[in-house]
Protein backbone atom coordinates (compact mmCIF):
# COMPACT_ATOMS: atom_id res chain seq x y z
CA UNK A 1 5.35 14.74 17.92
CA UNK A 2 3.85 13.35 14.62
CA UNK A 3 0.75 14.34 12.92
CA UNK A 4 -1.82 12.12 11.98
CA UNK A 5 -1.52 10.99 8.22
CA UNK A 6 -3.80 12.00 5.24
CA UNK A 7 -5.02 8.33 3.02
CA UNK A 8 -4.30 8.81 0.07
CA UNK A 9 -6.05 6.75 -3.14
CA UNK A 10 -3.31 7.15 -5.81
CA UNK A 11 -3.95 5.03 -9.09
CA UNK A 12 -0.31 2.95 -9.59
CA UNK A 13 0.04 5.38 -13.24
CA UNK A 14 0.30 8.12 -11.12
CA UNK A 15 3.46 6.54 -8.21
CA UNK A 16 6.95 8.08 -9.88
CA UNK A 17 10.04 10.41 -8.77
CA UNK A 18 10.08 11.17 -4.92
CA UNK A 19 7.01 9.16 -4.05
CA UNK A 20 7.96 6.33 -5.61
CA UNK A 21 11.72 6.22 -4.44
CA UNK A 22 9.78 6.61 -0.79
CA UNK A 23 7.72 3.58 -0.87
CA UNK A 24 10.54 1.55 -1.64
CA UNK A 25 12.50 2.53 1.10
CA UNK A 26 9.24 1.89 3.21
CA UNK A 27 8.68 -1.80 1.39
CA UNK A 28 12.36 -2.53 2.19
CA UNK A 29 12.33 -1.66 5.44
CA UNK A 30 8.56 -3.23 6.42
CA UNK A 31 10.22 -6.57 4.24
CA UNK A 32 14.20 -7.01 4.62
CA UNK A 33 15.60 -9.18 1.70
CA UNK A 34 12.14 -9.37 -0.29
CA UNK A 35 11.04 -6.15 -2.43
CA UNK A 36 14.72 -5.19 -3.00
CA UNK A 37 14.48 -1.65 -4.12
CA UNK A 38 10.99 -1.95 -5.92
CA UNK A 39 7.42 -0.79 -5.47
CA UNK A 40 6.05 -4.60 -5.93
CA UNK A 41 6.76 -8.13 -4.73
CA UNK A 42 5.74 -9.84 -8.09
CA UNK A 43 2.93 -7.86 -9.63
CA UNK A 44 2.06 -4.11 -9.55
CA UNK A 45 -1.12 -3.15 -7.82
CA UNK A 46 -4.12 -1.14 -9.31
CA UNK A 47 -4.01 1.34 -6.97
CA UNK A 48 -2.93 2.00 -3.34
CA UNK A 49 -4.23 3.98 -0.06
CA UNK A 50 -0.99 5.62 1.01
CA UNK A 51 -0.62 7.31 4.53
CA UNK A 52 1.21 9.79 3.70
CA UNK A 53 2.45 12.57 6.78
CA UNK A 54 3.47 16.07 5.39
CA UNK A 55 5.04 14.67 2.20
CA UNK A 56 6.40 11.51 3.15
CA UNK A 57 4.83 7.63 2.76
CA UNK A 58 4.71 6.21 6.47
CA UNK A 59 2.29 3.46 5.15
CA UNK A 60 0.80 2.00 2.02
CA UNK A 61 -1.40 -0.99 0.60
CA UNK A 62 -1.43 -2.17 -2.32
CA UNK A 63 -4.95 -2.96 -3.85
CA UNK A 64 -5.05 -5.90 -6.70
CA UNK A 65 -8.27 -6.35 -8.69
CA UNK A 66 -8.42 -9.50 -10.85
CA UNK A 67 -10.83 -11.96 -12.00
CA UNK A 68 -10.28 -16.02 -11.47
CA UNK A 69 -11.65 -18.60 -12.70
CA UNK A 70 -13.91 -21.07 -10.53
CA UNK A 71 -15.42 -24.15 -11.87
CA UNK A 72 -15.92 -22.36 -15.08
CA UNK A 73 -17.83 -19.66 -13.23
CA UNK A 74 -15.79 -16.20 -13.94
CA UNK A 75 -15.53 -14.07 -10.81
CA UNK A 76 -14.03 -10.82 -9.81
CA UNK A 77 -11.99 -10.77 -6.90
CA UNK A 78 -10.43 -7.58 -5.14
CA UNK A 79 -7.08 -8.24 -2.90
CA UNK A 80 -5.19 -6.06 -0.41
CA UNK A 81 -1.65 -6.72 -1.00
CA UNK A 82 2.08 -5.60 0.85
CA UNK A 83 0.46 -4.06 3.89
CA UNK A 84 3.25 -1.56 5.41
CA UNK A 85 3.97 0.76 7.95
CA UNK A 86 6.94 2.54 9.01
CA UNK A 87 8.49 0.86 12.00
CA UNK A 88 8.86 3.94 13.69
CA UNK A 89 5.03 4.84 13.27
CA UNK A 90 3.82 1.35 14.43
CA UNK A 91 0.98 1.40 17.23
CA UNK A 92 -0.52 4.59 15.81
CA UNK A 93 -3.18 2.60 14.26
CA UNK A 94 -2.14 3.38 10.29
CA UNK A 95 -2.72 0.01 8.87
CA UNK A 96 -5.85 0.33 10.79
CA UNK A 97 -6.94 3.15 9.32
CA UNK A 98 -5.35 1.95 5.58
CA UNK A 99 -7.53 -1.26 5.53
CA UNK A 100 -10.87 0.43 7.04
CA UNK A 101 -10.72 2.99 4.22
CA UNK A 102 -9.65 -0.29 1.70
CA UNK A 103 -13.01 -1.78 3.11
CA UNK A 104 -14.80 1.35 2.71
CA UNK A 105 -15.21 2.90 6.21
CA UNK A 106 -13.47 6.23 6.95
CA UNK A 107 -10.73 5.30 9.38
């Protein structure tokens, strides 16, 4: 039986070692042939909500925060990026749960 994961805000300064060797394996196996043994598809996020179940990563987002410029307006955006969940811990609603607390409601 599996527990129900803790979120987990952790600023992308803080993701080495263990945790980060864990969310590569989790990015590689969410995205065959794409991340290729790193944390990020082509940019590092600012942060992420990991789910993480007595020490180990079963899910992550990534959260980007940028600003773009629109008709010479300047204007923040906020992105959710590489979405993930362990295959084995699909249907246990922890992507649910990631982007409710991304969009500020306790999952």
């Amino acid at each position: 039986m599996t527990s129900e994961p803790e979120i987990v805000t952790t600023p992308e300064y803080a993701i080495s070692g263990e945790l980060s060797r864990q969310l590569c394996v989790l990015l590689d196996e969410c995205f065959p042939k794409t991340f290729v043994g790193r944390t990020y598809f082509k940019q590092l996020p600012h942060m992420r909500l990991l789910a993480m179940d007595r020490g180990s990563a079963v899910g992550q987002v990534g959260i980007d925060s940028r600003v773009v410029n629109v008709g010479g307006r300047i204007v923040p955006i906020f992105g959710l990026i590489d979405v993930a969940v362990h295959p084995a811990r699909r249907g246990e609603r922890i992507g649910s749960r990631l982007l409710a607390e991304a969009d500020g409601e306790p999952g």
